[in-house]
Short mmCIF file of C-alpha atoms and ligand atoms in Angstrom, two decimals:
data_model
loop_
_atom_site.label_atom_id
_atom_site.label_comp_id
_atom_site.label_asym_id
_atom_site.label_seq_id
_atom_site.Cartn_x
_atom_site.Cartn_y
_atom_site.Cartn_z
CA UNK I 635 0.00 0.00 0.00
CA UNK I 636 1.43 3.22 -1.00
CA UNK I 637 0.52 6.65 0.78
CA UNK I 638 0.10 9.66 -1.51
CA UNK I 639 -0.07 13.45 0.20
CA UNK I 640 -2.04 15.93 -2.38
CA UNK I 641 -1.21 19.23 -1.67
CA UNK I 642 -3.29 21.01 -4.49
CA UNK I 643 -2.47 23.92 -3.65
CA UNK I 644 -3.66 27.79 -5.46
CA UNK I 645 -5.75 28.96 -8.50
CA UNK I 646 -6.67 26.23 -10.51
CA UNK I 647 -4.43 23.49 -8.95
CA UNK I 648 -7.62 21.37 -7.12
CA UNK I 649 -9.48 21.42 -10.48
CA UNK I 650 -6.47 19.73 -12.19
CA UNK I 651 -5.31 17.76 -9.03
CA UNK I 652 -9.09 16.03 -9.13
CA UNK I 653 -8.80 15.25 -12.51
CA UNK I 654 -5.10 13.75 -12.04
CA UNK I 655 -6.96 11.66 -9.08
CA UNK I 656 -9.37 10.53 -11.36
CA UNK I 657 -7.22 8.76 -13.65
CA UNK I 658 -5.41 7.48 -11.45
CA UNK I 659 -7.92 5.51 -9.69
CA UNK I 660 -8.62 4.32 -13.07
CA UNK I 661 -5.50 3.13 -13.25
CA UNK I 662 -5.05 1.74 -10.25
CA UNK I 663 -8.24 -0.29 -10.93
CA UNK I 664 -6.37 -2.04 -13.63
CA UNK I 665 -2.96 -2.79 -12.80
CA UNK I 666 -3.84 -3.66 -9.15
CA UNK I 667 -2.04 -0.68 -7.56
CA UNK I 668 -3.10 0.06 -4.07
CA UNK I 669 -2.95 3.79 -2.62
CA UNK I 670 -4.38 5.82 -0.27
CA UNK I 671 -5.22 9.41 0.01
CA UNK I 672 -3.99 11.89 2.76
CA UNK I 673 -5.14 15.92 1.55
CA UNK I 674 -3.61 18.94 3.11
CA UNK I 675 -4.34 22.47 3.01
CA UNK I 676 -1.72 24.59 2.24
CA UNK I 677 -1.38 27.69 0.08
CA UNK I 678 -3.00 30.83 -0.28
CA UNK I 679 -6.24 30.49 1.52
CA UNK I 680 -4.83 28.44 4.37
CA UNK I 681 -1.94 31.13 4.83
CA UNK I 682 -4.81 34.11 4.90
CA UNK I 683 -6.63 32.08 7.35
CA UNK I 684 -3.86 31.31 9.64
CA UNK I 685 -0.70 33.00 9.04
CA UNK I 686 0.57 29.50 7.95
CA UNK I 687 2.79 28.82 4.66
CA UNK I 688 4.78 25.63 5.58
CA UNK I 689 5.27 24.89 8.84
CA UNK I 690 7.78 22.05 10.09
CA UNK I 691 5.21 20.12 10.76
CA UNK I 692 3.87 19.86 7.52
CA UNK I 693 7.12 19.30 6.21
CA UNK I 694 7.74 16.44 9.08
CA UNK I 695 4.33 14.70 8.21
CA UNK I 696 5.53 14.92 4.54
CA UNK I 697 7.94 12.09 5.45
CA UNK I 698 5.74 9.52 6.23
CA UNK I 699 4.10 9.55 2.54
CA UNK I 700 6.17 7.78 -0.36
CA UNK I 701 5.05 10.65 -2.59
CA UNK I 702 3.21 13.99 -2.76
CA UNK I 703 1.25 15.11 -5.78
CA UNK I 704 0.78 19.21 -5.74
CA UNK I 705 -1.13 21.13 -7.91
CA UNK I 706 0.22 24.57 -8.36
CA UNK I 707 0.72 27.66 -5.51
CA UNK I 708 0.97 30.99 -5.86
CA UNK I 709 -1.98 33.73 -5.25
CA UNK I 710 -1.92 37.74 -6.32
CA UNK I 711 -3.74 38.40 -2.54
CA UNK I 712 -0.12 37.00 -1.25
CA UNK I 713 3.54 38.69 -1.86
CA UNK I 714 5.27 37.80 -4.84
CA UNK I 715 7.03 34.29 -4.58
CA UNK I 716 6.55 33.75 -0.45
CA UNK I 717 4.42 30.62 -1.02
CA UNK I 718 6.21 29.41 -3.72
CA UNK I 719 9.53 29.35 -1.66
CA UNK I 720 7.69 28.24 1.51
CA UNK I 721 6.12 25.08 -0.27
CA UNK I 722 7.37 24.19 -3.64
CA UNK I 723 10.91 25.67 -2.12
CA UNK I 724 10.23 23.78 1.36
CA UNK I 725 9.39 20.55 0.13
CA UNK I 726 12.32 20.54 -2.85
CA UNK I 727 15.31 21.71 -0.03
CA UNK I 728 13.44 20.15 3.04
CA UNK I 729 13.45 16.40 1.74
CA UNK I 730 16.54 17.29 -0.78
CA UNK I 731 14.57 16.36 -3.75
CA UNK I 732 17.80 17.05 -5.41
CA UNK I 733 16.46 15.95 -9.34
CA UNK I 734 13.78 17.71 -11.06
CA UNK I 735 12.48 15.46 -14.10
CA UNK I 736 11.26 17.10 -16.64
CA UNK I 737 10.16 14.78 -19.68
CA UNK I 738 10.14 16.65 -22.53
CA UNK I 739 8.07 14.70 -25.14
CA UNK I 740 5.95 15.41 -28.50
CA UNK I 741 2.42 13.29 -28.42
CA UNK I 742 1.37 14.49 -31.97
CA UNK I 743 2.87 16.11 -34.54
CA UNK I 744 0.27 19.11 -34.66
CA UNK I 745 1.06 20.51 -31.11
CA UNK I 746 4.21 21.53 -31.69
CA UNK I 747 4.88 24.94 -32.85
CA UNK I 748 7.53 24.66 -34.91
CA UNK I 749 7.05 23.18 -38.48
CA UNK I 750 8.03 18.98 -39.06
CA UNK I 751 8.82 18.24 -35.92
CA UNK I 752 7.51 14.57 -35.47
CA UNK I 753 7.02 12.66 -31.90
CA UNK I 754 9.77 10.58 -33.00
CA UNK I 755 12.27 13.85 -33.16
CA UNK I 756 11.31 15.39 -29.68
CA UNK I 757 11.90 13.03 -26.99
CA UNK I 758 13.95 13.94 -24.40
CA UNK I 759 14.40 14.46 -20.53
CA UNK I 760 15.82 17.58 -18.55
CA UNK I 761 17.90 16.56 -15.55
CA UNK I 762 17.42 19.93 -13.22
CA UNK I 763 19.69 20.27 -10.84
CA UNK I 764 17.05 21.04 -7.56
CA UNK I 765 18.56 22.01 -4.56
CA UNK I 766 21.36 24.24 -5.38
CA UNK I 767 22.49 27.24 -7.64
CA UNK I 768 20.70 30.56 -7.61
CA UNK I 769 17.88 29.07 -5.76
CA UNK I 770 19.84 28.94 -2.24
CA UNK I 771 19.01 32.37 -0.74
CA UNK I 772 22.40 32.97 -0.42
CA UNK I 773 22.35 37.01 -0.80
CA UNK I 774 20.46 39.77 -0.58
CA UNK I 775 19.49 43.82 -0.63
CA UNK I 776 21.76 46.61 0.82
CA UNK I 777 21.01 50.37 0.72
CA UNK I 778 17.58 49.42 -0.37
CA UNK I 779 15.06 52.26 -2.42
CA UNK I 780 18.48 54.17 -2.98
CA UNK I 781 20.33 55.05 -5.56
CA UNK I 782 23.37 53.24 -4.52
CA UNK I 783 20.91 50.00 -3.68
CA UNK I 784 23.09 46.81 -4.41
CA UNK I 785 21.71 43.10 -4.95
CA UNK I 786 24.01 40.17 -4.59
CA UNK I 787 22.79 36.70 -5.41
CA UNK I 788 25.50 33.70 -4.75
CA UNK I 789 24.92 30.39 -7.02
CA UNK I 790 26.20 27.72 -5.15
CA UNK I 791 27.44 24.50 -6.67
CA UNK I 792 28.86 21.61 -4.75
CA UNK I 793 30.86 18.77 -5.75
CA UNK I 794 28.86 16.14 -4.20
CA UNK I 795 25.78 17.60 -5.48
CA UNK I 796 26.35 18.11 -8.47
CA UNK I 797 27.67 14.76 -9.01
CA UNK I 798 25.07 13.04 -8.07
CA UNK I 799 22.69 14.77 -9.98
CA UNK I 800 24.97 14.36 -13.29
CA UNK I 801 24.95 10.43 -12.19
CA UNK I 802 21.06 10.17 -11.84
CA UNK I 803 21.21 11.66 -15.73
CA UNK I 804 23.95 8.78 -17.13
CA UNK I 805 21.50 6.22 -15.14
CA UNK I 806 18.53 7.43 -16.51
CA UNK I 807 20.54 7.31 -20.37
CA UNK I 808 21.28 3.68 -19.51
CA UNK I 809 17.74 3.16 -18.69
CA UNK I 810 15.72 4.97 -21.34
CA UNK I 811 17.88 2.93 -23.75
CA UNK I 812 17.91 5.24 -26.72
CA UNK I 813 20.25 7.30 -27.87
CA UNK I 814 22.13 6.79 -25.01
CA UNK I 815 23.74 10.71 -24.76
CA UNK I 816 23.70 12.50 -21.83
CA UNK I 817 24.24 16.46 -22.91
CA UNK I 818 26.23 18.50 -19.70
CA UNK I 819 24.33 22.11 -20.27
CA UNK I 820 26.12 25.20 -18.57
CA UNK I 821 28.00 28.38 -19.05
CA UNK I 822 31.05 27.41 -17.98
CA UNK I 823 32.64 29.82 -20.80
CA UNK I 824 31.35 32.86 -18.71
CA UNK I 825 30.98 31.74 -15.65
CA UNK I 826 34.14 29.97 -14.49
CA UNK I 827 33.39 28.51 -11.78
CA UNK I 828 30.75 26.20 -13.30
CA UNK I 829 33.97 24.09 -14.31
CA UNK I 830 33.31 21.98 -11.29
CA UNK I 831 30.22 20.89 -13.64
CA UNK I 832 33.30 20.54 -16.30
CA UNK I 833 35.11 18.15 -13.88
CA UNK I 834 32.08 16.29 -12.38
CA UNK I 835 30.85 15.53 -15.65
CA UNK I 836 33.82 13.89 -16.42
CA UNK I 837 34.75 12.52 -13.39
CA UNK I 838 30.88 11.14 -13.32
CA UNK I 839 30.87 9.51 -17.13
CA UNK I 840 33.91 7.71 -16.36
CA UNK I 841 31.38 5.13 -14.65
CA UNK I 842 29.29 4.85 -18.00
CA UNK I 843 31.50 3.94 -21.02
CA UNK I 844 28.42 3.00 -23.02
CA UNK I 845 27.01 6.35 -22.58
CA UNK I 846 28.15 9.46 -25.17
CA UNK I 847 29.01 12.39 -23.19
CA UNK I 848 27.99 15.99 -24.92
CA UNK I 849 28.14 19.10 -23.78
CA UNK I 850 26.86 22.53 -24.32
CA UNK I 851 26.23 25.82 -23.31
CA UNK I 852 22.86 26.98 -22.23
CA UNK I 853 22.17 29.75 -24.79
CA UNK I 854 23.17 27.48 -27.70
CA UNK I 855 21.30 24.85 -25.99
CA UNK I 856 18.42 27.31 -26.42
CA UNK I 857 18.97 27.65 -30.19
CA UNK I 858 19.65 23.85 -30.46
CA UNK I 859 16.42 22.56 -28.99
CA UNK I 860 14.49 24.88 -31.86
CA UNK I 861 16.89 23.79 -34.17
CA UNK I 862 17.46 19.83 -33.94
CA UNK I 863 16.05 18.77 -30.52
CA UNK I 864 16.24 15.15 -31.96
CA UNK I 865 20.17 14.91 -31.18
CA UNK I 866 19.06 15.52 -27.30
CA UNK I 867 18.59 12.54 -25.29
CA UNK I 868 19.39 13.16 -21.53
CA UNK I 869 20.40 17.22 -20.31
CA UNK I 870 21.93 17.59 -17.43
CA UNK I 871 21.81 21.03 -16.00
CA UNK I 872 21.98 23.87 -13.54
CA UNK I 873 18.79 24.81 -10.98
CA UNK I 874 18.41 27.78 -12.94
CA UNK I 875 19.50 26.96 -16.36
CA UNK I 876 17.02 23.76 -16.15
CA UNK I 877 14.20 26.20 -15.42
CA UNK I 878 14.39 28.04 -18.13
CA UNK I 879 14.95 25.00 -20.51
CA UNK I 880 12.11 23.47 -19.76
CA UNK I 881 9.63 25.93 -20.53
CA UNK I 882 11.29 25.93 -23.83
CA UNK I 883 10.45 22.56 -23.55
CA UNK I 884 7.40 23.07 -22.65
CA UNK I 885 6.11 25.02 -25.74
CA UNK I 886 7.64 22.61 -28.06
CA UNK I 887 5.39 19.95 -26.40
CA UNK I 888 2.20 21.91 -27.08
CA UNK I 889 2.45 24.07 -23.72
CA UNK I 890 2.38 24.53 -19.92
CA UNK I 891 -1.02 22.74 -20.28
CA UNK I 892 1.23 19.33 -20.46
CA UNK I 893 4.30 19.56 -18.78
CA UNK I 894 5.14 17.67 -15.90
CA UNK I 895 7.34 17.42 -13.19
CA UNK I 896 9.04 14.65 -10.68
CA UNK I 897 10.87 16.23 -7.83
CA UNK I 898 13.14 13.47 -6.93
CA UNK I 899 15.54 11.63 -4.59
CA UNK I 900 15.52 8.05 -5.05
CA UNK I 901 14.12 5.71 -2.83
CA UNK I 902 12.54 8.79 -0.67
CA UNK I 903 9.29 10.49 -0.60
CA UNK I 904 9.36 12.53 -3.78
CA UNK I 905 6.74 15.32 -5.22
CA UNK I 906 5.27 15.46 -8.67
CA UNK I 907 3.70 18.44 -9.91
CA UNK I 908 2.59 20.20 -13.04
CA UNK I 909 5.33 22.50 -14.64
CA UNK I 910 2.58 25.59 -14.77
CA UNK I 911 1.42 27.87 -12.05
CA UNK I 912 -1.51 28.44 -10.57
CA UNK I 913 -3.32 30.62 -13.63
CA UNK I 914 -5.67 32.69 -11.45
CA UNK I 915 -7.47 34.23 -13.70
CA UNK I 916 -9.10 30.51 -14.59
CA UNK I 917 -9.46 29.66 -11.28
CA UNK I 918 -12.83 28.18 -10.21
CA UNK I 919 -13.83 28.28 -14.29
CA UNK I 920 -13.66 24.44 -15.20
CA UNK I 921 -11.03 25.48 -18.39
CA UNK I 922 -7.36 24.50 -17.46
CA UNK I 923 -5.67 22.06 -18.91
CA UNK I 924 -5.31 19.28 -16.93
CA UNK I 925 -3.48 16.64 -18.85
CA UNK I 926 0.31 18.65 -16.67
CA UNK I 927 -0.96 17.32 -13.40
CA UNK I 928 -2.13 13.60 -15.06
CA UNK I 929 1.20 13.23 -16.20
CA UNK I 930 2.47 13.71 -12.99
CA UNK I 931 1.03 11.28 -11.89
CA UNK I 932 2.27 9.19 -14.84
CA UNK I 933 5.81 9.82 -13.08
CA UNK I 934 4.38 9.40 -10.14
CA UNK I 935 3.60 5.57 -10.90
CA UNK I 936 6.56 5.27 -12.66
CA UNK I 937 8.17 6.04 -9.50
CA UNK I 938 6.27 4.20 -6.84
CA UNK I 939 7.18 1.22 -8.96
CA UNK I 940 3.86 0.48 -11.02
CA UNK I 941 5.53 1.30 -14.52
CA UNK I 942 2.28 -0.52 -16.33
CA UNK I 943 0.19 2.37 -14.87
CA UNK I 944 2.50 4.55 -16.07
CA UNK I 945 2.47 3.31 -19.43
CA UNK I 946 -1.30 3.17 -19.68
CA UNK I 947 -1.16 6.90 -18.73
CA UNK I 948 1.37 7.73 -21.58
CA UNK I 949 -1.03 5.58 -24.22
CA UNK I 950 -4.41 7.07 -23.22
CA UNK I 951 -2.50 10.89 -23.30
CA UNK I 952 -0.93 9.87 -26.94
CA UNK I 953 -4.01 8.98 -28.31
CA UNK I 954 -6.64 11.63 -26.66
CA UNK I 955 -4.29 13.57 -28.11
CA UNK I 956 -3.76 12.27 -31.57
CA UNK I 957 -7.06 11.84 -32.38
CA UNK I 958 -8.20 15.14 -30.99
CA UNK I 959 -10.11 14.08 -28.81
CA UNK I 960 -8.61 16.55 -26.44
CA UNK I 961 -8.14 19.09 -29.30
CA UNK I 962 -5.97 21.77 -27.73
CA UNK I 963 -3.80 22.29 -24.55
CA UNK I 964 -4.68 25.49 -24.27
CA UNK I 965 -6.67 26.85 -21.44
CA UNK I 966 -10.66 26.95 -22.18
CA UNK I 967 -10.37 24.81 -25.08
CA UNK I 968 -12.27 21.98 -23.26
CA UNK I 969 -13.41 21.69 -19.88
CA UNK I 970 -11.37 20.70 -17.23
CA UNK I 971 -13.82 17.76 -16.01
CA UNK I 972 -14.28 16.97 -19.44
CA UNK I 973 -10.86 16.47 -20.49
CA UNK I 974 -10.59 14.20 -17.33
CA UNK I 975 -13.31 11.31 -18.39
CA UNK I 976 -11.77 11.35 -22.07
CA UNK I 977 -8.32 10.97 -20.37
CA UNK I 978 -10.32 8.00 -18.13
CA UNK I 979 -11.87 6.82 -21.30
CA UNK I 980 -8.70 6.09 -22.85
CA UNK I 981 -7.29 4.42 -19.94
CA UNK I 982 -9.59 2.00 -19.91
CA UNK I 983 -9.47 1.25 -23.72
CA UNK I 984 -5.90 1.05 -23.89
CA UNK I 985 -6.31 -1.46 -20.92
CA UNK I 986 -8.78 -3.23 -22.35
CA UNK I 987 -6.47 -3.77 -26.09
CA UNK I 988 -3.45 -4.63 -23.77
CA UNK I 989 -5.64 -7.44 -22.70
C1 IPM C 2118 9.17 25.68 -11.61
C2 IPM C 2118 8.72 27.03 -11.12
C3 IPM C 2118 9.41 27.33 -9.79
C4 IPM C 2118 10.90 27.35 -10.02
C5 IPM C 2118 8.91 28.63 -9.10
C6 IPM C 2118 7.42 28.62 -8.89
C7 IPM C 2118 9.62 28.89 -7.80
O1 IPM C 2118 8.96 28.01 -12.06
O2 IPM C 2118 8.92 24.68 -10.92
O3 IPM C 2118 9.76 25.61 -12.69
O4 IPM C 2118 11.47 28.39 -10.40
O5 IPM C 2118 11.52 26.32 -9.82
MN1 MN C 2119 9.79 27.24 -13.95
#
C-alpha cells in the first residue's frame, strides 16, 4: 500500500489535481495498484486564514508519505514568490529532492509549434539540478530604495551535489535505452566557476562507457532545442538553467497545459507536480488544462514502482491527443472535467487492447 499526500495547492491546482486523481484511480483499478489518500491544506487560503505557509510540521508529516502530488501555488492576494519558496521551495530543499524530471516529449505532430517536428524527433528528458544554484538564498538587498541599492545573489554548486545529480542523468541514459547521450548544459565559458560541472561531468561519465558524453552551453542549448532537438537525449543542467529549458520545452510539447514534473531523490518520498502555475485568472472556471498534473502522476507511478500504470497513462494521453479528442492544450479549449473522463476513457481502452 502506498501513501500519496495531495497538496493542491492555489488557483486552478484542485481542479487539475481532481482530474489527475481521477485517472489514477482508473488506473489503479487495472494494474492492481493500491494507494491511499492523505489531503492537506496549504497555500493561499490556508496562509490568509492562519498565518501558515509551511510549517515544520507539515514538512515532518511529509515524510511519512512515499510521494506527494501538488497542484500549483501561488496567489496575487499574497507577496510575490513567499508561497512558492515556503512550499514548492520547502518541500524541494526540506526532503533534498535534489532531481527535477522534466520529460520533454511530442504526443502528436500538430502541437508543436515549430514546423516537421515529429514525436519521433522530440523526446527527451531535462535533468534539473534542484537544490542548489541561484535558488539557495544565499544574498540579498543593501542600501535598499536608494540610488546606490546593491543586490548580490550567490549560485552555489557543490561537488557532491552536483555529481550526483549528473549520475542520476547517465543512469537514466542507460535506462531509457535510446540514444544513449547524456548532454552536460552550462555556461562554464562565462561563468568559471561552473567548471566543477566541467570536472564532475567527467569525473561522473567515467562510470558509464556506453554512454556518449555531450556538452553545451545553455544559450546554444536554447537555439539547439528549436533547431534539432532530436540529437538531445538526456540534459543535465543547472537549478536555474534547467528552469528556463524546460519551458522551452514546454512550448515545443504543445504548452504549460502538459508539462510535468518529478521532484526526486531516489528511494525517498518525492513530489510530482505540473510544470505551470496556478493561472488565477481561470481559477474556479472548469477550463485548465489538466493533462500537466495527469502526467504527474504518470511519473508518479513510474516512480512508486507500477511502470504498467505509467504506461497506460502515456497511451491514453498519446491517443486523446492524436485523435483530438482533447483538441488543444490550451486553457478553455475543453473543460477541465471533461478532459478528465476522455483521459479515463482512454485508460480504460488502452487497458482493455493490452488485454
Ligand atoms: C518551476 C517554477 C518554480 C521554479 C517557481 C514557482 C519557484 O517556475 O517549478 O519551474 O522556479 O523552480
Ligand atoms: Mn519554472
Amino acid at each position: 500500500m502506498r501513501s500519496i499526500a495531495v497538496l493542491a495547492g492555489d488557483g486552478i491546482g484542485e481542479e487539475v489535481v481532481r482530474e489527475g486523481l481521477k485517472v489514477l484511480e482508473t488506473v489503479a483499478a487495472v494494474t492492481g495498484f493500491k494507494y491511499t489518500l492523505e489531503h492537506y491544506p496549504y497555500g493561499a487560503e490556508h496562509y490568509l486564514k492562519t498565518g501558515e505557509t509551511f510549517p515544520d510540521s507539515a514538512l515532518r508529516a511529509m515524510k511519512d508519505h512515499d510521494a506527494i502530488l501538488l497542484g500549483a501555488i501561488g496567489d496575487p492576494r499574497v507577496e510575490t514568490g513567499m508561497l512558492e519558496r515556503a512550499i514548492i521551495g520547502g518541500v524541494r530543499f526540506g526532503l533534498d529532492l535534489y532531481v527535477n524530471l522534466r520529460p520533454i516529449k511530442l504526443y502528436a505532430e500538430h502541437l508543436c509549434p515549430l514546423k516537421g517536428v515529429t514525436p519521433a524527433q522530440l523526446d527527451l528528458v531535462v535533468v534539473r539540478e534542484n537544490t542548489e544554484g541561484a535558488y539557495v538564498g544565499l544574498g540579498g538587498i543593501m542600501k535598499k530604495q536608494t540610488d546606490n541599492e546593491v543586490a548580490i545573489c550567490n549560485m552555489v554548486w557543490t561537488r557532491s551535489g552536483t555529481e550526483r545529480v549528473i549520475r542520476y542523468g547517465f543512469e537514466l541514459a542507460k535506462k531509457r535505452g535510446k540514444a544513449k547521450r547524456v548532454t552536460l548544459v552550462d555556461k562554464a565559458n562565462a561563468i568559471r566557476p561552473m567548471d566543477l560541472w566541467t570536472r564532475a561531468f567527467a569525473a561522473v561519465g567515467e562510470e558509464f562507457p556506453e554512454i556518449e558524453r555531450d556538452h553545451a552551453y545553455i544559450d546554444a542549448a536554447c537555439m539547439w532545442l528549436i533547431k534539432n532537438s532530436d540529437w538531445f537525449d538526456v540534459i543535465v543542467t543547472d537549478n536555474l538553467f534547467g528552469d528556463i529549458i524546460t519551458d522551452l520545452g514546454a512550448m515545443l510539447q504543445g504548452g504549460l497545459g502538459i508539462a510535468a514534473s518529478g521532484n526526486i531523490h531516489p528511494g525517498k518520498v518525492s513530489m510530482f507536480e505540473p510544470i505551470h502555475g496556478s493561472a488565477p485568472k481561470y481559477k474556479g472556471k472548469n477550463a485548465a488544462c489538466p493533462v500537466a498534473t495527469v502526467n504527474a502522476v504518470q511519473l508518479m507511478l513510474e516512480y512508486m514502482g507500477d511502470p504498467e500504470g505509467a504506461g497506460l497513462i502515456d497511451k491514453a494521453i498519446a491517443s486523446a491527443l492524436g485523435k483530438k479528442k482533447i483538441p488543444s492544450l490550451r486553457a478553455g479549449a475543453i473543460p477541465t472535467d471533461e478532459c478528465g473522463d476522455i483521459l479515463v476513457e482512454e485508460v480504460k481502452a488502452q487497458a482493455t487492447a493490452a488485454g
